[in-house]
Amino acid sequence: MIGLLQNSLPAFLIVFPGLLLAISLHELAHCWVADQLGDPTPRAKGRLTLDPRAHLDPLGVVAILFTPFGWGKPAPYDPYNLKDPVRDSALIAVAGAVVNLIIAIILAIILRLTNFPFLWLNFALSQLLTTNVLLAVFNLIPVAPLDGSKVLSALLPKKTAYEYEKFMDRFGILILLLLIFPTRNGQSPLMLLISPLVNLIIQILL
């Protein structure tokens, strides 16, 4: 993002707020699905709103300026309020990634149908599309505390899921940090892992 600011201020003025909106909608999606599944927690905490201030984490906002990622405040929900805690938790978890993919599809349609005369505008929308796909795929990695861990837990047999959750409670953060930390060539194992899928989705959309 800092490099984007140096190269094109107009593009930065679109991409930065666009990413904040994408993260806000991601967290709102979690909260909305939890509310629809019978959990009043997000509503009680004022999270069923389009106001980004309810969903953004200040440190996550700063991170966007220096990394390809940012994050929002975790969506609050109580699994004891859900009819099927395992299945419903997975539905809540996957909702954020679905919203990011919907945003990417909308941006792809705009880019396909509109020939903007400004190169920086096409670049900015392409950046937003790529980042939304990246956020969707990244969040579905089955490593806690990412959303994908809840999705995988719902798909595993009950006993296996219990052991998996115990393992992730102990080592999930460490595994995630090791995946994110760049290697000698400056590329993180995480990006090597998800880049083929991210590129495939972008190619399909564009």
mmCIF file of C-alpha atoms in Angstrom:
data_model
loop_
_atom_site.group_PDB
_atom_site.id
_atom_site.type_symbol
_atom_site.label_atom_id
_atom_site.label_comp_id
_atom_site.label_asym_id
_atom_site.label_seq_id
_atom_site.Cartn_x
_atom_site.Cartn_y
_atom_site.Cartn_z
ATOM 1 C CA MET A 1 0.000 0.000 0.000
ATOM 2 C CA ILE A 2 2.877 2.388 0.735
ATOM 3 C CA GLY A 3 4.270 1.619 -2.725
ATOM 4 C CA LEU A 4 0.833 2.236 -4.200
ATOM 5 C CA LEU A 5 0.711 5.645 -2.508
ATOM 6 C CA GLN A 6 4.105 6.551 -3.943
ATOM 7 C CA ASN A 7 3.108 5.485 -7.459
ATOM 8 C CA SER A 8 -0.444 6.800 -7.640
ATOM 9 C CA LEU A 9 -2.264 8.873 -5.055
ATOM 10 C CA PRO A 10 -5.639 8.574 -6.870
ATOM 11 C CA ALA A 11 -5.328 4.767 -6.893
ATOM 12 C CA PHE A 12 -4.435 4.759 -3.209
ATOM 13 C CA LEU A 13 -7.509 6.884 -2.437
ATOM 14 C CA ILE A 14 -9.664 4.161 -3.987
ATOM 15 C CA VAL A 15 -7.835 1.016 -2.855
ATOM 16 C CA PHE A 16 -7.347 1.934 0.799
ATOM 17 C CA PRO A 17 -10.988 2.773 1.633
ATOM 18 C CA GLY A 18 -12.034 -0.111 -0.630
ATOM 19 C CA LEU A 19 -10.056 -2.539 1.506
ATOM 20 C CA LEU A 20 -11.502 -1.080 4.695
ATOM 21 C CA LEU A 21 -14.986 -1.606 3.246
ATOM 22 C CA ALA A 22 -14.140 -5.176 2.196
ATOM 23 C CA ILE A 23 -12.932 -6.059 5.697
ATOM 24 C CA SER A 24 -15.973 -4.400 7.273
ATOM 25 C CA LEU A 25 -18.362 -6.327 5.030
ATOM 26 C CA HIS A 26 -16.458 -9.534 5.761
ATOM 27 C CA GLU A 27 -17.017 -9.114 9.495
ATOM 28 C CA LEU A 28 -20.596 -7.907 9.010
ATOM 29 C CA ALA A 29 -21.326 -11.089 7.053
ATOM 30 C CA HIS A 30 -20.201 -13.208 10.010
ATOM 31 C CA CYS A 31 -22.437 -11.193 12.325
ATOM 32 C CA TRP A 32 -25.450 -11.226 10.005
ATOM 33 C CA VAL A 33 -25.347 -15.005 9.535
ATOM 34 C CA ALA A 34 -24.986 -15.533 13.289
ATOM 35 C CA ASP A 35 -28.023 -13.314 13.831
ATOM 36 C CA GLN A 36 -30.016 -15.216 11.190
ATOM 37 C CA LEU A 37 -29.108 -18.498 12.890
ATOM 38 C CA GLY A 38 -30.593 -17.316 16.167
ATOM 39 C CA ASP A 39 -27.673 -15.806 18.067
ATOM 40 C CA PRO A 40 -28.488 -12.290 19.393
ATOM 41 C CA THR A 41 -24.876 -11.589 20.399
ATOM 42 C CA PRO A 42 -23.803 -9.560 17.318
ATOM 43 C CA ARG A 43 -26.958 -7.458 17.474
ATOM 44 C CA ALA A 44 -26.518 -6.833 21.208
ATOM 45 C CA LYS A 45 -22.936 -5.689 20.602
ATOM 46 C CA GLY A 46 -23.916 -3.276 17.838
ATOM 47 C CA ARG A 47 -22.260 -5.252 15.047
ATOM 48 C CA LEU A 48 -25.226 -5.460 12.667
ATOM 49 C CA THR A 49 -24.318 -2.193 11.001
ATOM 50 C CA LEU A 50 -22.665 -0.992 7.806
ATOM 51 C CA ASP A 51 -20.650 1.529 9.850
ATOM 52 C CA PRO A 52 -16.993 0.415 9.379
ATOM 53 C CA ARG A 53 -16.078 1.772 12.810
ATOM 54 C CA ALA A 54 -17.976 -1.122 14.390
ATOM 55 C CA HIS A 55 -15.916 -3.709 12.523
ATOM 56 C CA LEU A 56 -12.405 -2.323 11.984
ATOM 57 C CA ASP A 57 -9.469 -2.988 14.273
ATOM 58 C CA PRO A 58 -7.041 -0.008 14.476
ATOM 59 C CA LEU A 59 -3.950 -2.242 14.262
ATOM 60 C CA GLY A 60 -5.501 -4.140 11.361
ATOM 61 C CA VAL A 61 -6.056 -0.840 9.539
ATOM 62 C CA VAL A 62 -2.412 0.168 10.023
ATOM 63 C CA ALA A 63 -1.291 -3.265 8.805
ATOM 64 C CA ILE A 64 -2.998 -2.642 5.464
ATOM 65 C CA LEU A 65 -0.547 0.174 4.803
ATOM 66 C CA PHE A 66 2.477 -2.120 5.057
ATOM 67 C CA THR A 67 1.255 -5.627 4.169
ATOM 68 C CA PRO A 68 -1.179 -7.238 1.718
ATOM 69 C CA PHE A 69 -3.484 -8.024 4.643
ATOM 70 C CA GLY A 70 -5.537 -6.322 7.275
ATOM 71 C CA TRP A 71 -8.089 -7.537 9.738
ATOM 72 C CA GLY A 72 -11.170 -6.428 11.583
ATOM 73 C CA LYS A 73 -12.583 -7.049 15.020
ATOM 74 C CA PRO A 74 -13.541 -10.717 15.420
ATOM 75 C CA ALA A 75 -17.254 -11.271 14.959
ATOM 76 C CA PRO A 76 -18.823 -12.043 18.355
ATOM 77 C CA TYR A 77 -21.153 -15.013 18.570
ATOM 78 C CA ASP A 78 -22.131 -17.592 21.170
ATOM 79 C CA PRO A 79 -22.260 -21.184 19.856
ATOM 80 C CA TYR A 80 -24.615 -22.108 22.704
ATOM 81 C CA ASN A 81 -27.279 -19.951 21.044
ATOM 82 C CA LEU A 82 -27.061 -21.978 17.820
ATOM 83 C CA LYS A 83 -29.278 -24.957 17.030
ATOM 84 C CA ASP A 84 -26.364 -26.917 15.562
ATOM 85 C CA PRO A 85 -23.189 -25.310 16.970
ATOM 86 C CA VAL A 86 -20.733 -27.194 14.724
ATOM 87 C CA ARG A 87 -22.600 -26.737 11.440
ATOM 88 C CA ASP A 88 -23.763 -23.197 12.200
ATOM 89 C CA SER A 89 -20.291 -22.093 13.305
ATOM 90 C CA ALA A 90 -18.979 -23.278 9.944
ATOM 91 C CA LEU A 91 -21.717 -21.323 8.127
ATOM 92 C CA ILE A 92 -20.844 -18.210 10.125
ATOM 93 C CA ALA A 93 -17.164 -18.719 9.351
ATOM 94 C CA VAL A 94 -17.569 -19.194 5.595
ATOM 95 C CA ALA A 95 -19.854 -16.144 5.236
ATOM 96 C CA GLY A 96 -16.960 -13.673 5.295
ATOM 97 C CA ALA A 97 -15.107 -15.366 2.442
ATOM 98 C CA VAL A 98 -18.317 -15.584 0.410
ATOM 99 C CA VAL A 99 -18.810 -11.819 0.720
ATOM 100 C CA ASN A 100 -15.225 -11.139 -0.410
ATOM 101 C CA LEU A 101 -15.768 -13.358 -3.459
ATOM 102 C CA ILE A 102 -19.029 -11.545 -4.249
ATOM 103 C CA ILE A 103 -17.163 -8.220 -4.099
ATOM 104 C CA ALA A 104 -14.497 -9.644 -6.431
ATOM 105 C CA ILE A 105 -17.183 -10.809 -8.889
ATOM 106 C CA ILE A 106 -18.823 -7.359 -8.895
ATOM 107 C CA LEU A 107 -15.455 -5.705 -9.549
ATOM 108 C CA ALA A 108 -14.745 -8.188 -12.361
ATOM 109 C CA ILE A 109 -18.085 -7.352 -13.994
ATOM 110 C CA ILE A 110 -17.307 -3.629 -13.760
ATOM 111 C CA LEU A 111 -13.862 -4.145 -15.312
ATOM 112 C CA ARG A 112 -15.283 -6.333 -18.090
ATOM 113 C CA LEU A 113 -18.121 -3.985 -19.019
ATOM 114 C CA THR A 114 -16.444 -0.627 -18.539
ATOM 115 C CA ASN A 115 -13.422 0.713 -20.379
ATOM 116 C CA PHE A 116 -12.163 3.407 -18.036
ATOM 117 C CA PRO A 117 -9.929 6.005 -19.751
ATOM 118 C CA PHE A 118 -7.773 6.307 -16.640
ATOM 119 C CA LEU A 119 -5.089 3.647 -16.181
ATOM 120 C CA TRP A 120 -4.883 4.286 -12.443
ATOM 121 C CA LEU A 121 -8.608 3.556 -12.030
ATOM 122 C CA ASN A 122 -8.366 0.205 -13.804
ATOM 123 C CA PHE A 123 -5.301 -0.579 -11.716
ATOM 124 C CA ALA A 124 -7.064 0.340 -8.471
ATOM 125 C CA LEU A 125 -10.112 -1.816 -9.225
ATOM 126 C CA SER A 126 -7.858 -4.708 -10.231
ATOM 127 C CA GLN A 127 -5.977 -4.341 -6.947
ATOM 128 C CA LEU A 128 -9.228 -4.440 -5.010
ATOM 129 C CA LEU A 129 -10.393 -7.504 -6.914
ATOM 130 C CA THR A 130 -7.119 -9.330 -6.252
ATOM 131 C CA THR A 131 -7.115 -8.445 -2.574
ATOM 132 C CA ASN A 132 -10.700 -9.601 -2.064
ATOM 133 C CA VAL A 133 -9.875 -12.964 -3.651
ATOM 134 C CA LEU A 134 -6.762 -13.130 -1.487
ATOM 135 C CA LEU A 135 -8.773 -12.383 1.662
ATOM 136 C CA ALA A 136 -11.326 -15.065 0.800
ATOM 137 C CA VAL A 137 -8.743 -17.787 0.141
ATOM 138 C CA PHE A 138 -6.548 -16.765 3.069
ATOM 139 C CA ASN A 139 -9.420 -16.891 5.542
ATOM 140 C CA LEU A 140 -10.406 -20.377 4.396
ATOM 141 C CA ILE A 141 -7.009 -21.863 5.230
ATOM 142 C CA PRO A 142 -7.771 -24.540 7.867
ATOM 143 C CA VAL A 143 -5.475 -23.145 10.535
ATOM 144 C CA ALA A 144 -6.894 -21.538 13.677
ATOM 145 C CA PRO A 145 -7.844 -18.786 14.271
ATOM 146 C CA LEU A 146 -8.744 -18.453 10.576
ATOM 147 C CA ASP A 147 -12.303 -19.190 9.466
ATOM 148 C CA GLY A 148 -11.238 -22.269 7.553
ATOM 149 C CA SER A 149 -10.474 -24.105 10.783
ATOM 150 C CA LYS A 150 -14.156 -23.999 11.757
ATOM 151 C CA VAL A 151 -15.191 -25.153 8.294
ATOM 152 C CA LEU A 152 -12.809 -28.117 8.391
ATOM 153 C CA SER A 153 -13.868 -28.983 11.937
ATOM 154 C CA ALA A 154 -17.480 -29.254 10.757
ATOM 155 C CA LEU A 155 -16.478 -31.613 7.946
ATOM 156 C CA LEU A 156 -14.406 -33.986 10.082
ATOM 157 C CA PRO A 157 -15.788 -36.924 12.081
ATOM 158 C CA LYS A 158 -16.645 -35.863 15.616
ATOM 159 C CA LYS A 159 -13.676 -37.546 17.336
ATOM 160 C CA THR A 160 -11.199 -36.342 14.709
ATOM 161 C CA ALA A 161 -12.636 -32.833 14.890
ATOM 162 C CA TYR A 162 -12.143 -32.806 18.666
ATOM 163 C CA GLU A 163 -8.469 -33.793 18.329
ATOM 164 C CA TYR A 164 -7.985 -31.272 15.516
ATOM 165 C CA GLU A 165 -9.459 -28.456 17.606
ATOM 166 C CA LYS A 166 -7.259 -29.377 20.575
ATOM 167 C CA PHE A 167 -4.199 -29.315 18.323
ATOM 168 C CA MET A 168 -5.183 -25.975 16.803
ATOM 169 C CA ASP A 169 -5.839 -24.443 20.204
ATOM 170 C CA ARG A 170 -2.234 -25.243 21.125
ATOM 171 C CA PHE A 171 -0.352 -24.697 17.883
ATOM 172 C CA GLY A 172 -2.629 -22.819 15.462
ATOM 173 C CA ILE A 173 -1.137 -19.366 16.004
ATOM 174 C CA LEU A 174 2.418 -20.731 15.775
ATOM 175 C CA ILE A 175 1.651 -22.568 12.531
ATOM 176 C CA LEU A 176 0.045 -19.453 11.065
ATOM 177 C CA LEU A 177 3.029 -17.280 11.981
ATOM 178 C CA LEU A 178 5.421 -19.792 10.411
ATOM 179 C CA LEU A 179 3.326 -19.771 7.247
ATOM 180 C CA ILE A 180 3.236 -15.974 7.065
ATOM 181 C CA PHE A 181 6.897 -15.321 7.932
ATOM 182 C CA PRO A 182 8.917 -14.753 4.718
ATOM 183 C CA THR A 183 11.690 -17.185 3.780
ATOM 184 C CA ARG A 184 15.110 -16.180 2.440
ATOM 185 C CA ASN A 185 13.733 -15.364 -1.006
ATOM 186 C CA GLY A 186 11.224 -12.964 0.561
ATOM 187 C CA GLN A 187 8.227 -15.148 -0.254
ATOM 188 C CA SER A 188 6.152 -16.577 2.571
ATOM 189 C CA PRO A 189 5.152 -20.287 2.522
ATOM 190 C CA LEU A 190 1.579 -19.066 2.803
ATOM 191 C CA MET A 191 1.727 -17.135 -0.470
ATOM 192 C CA LEU A 192 3.403 -20.067 -2.212
ATOM 193 C CA LEU A 193 0.556 -22.241 -0.947
ATOM 194 C CA ILE A 194 -2.395 -20.070 -1.936
ATOM 195 C CA SER A 195 -1.069 -18.163 -4.974
ATOM 196 C CA PRO A 196 -2.033 -20.857 -7.534
ATOM 197 C CA LEU A 197 -5.656 -20.873 -6.339
ATOM 198 C CA VAL A 198 -5.806 -17.071 -6.076
ATOM 199 C CA ASN A 199 -4.415 -16.696 -9.612
ATOM 200 C CA LEU A 200 -6.838 -19.316 -10.946
ATOM 201 C CA ILE A 201 -9.860 -17.506 -9.476
ATOM 202 C CA ILE A 202 -8.649 -14.161 -10.857
ATOM 203 C CA GLN A 203 -8.138 -15.695 -14.312
ATOM 204 C CA ILE A 204 -11.683 -17.093 -14.241
ATOM 205 C CA LEU A 205 -13.132 -13.748 -13.195
ATOM 206 C CA LEU A 206 -11.213 -11.678 -15.730
#
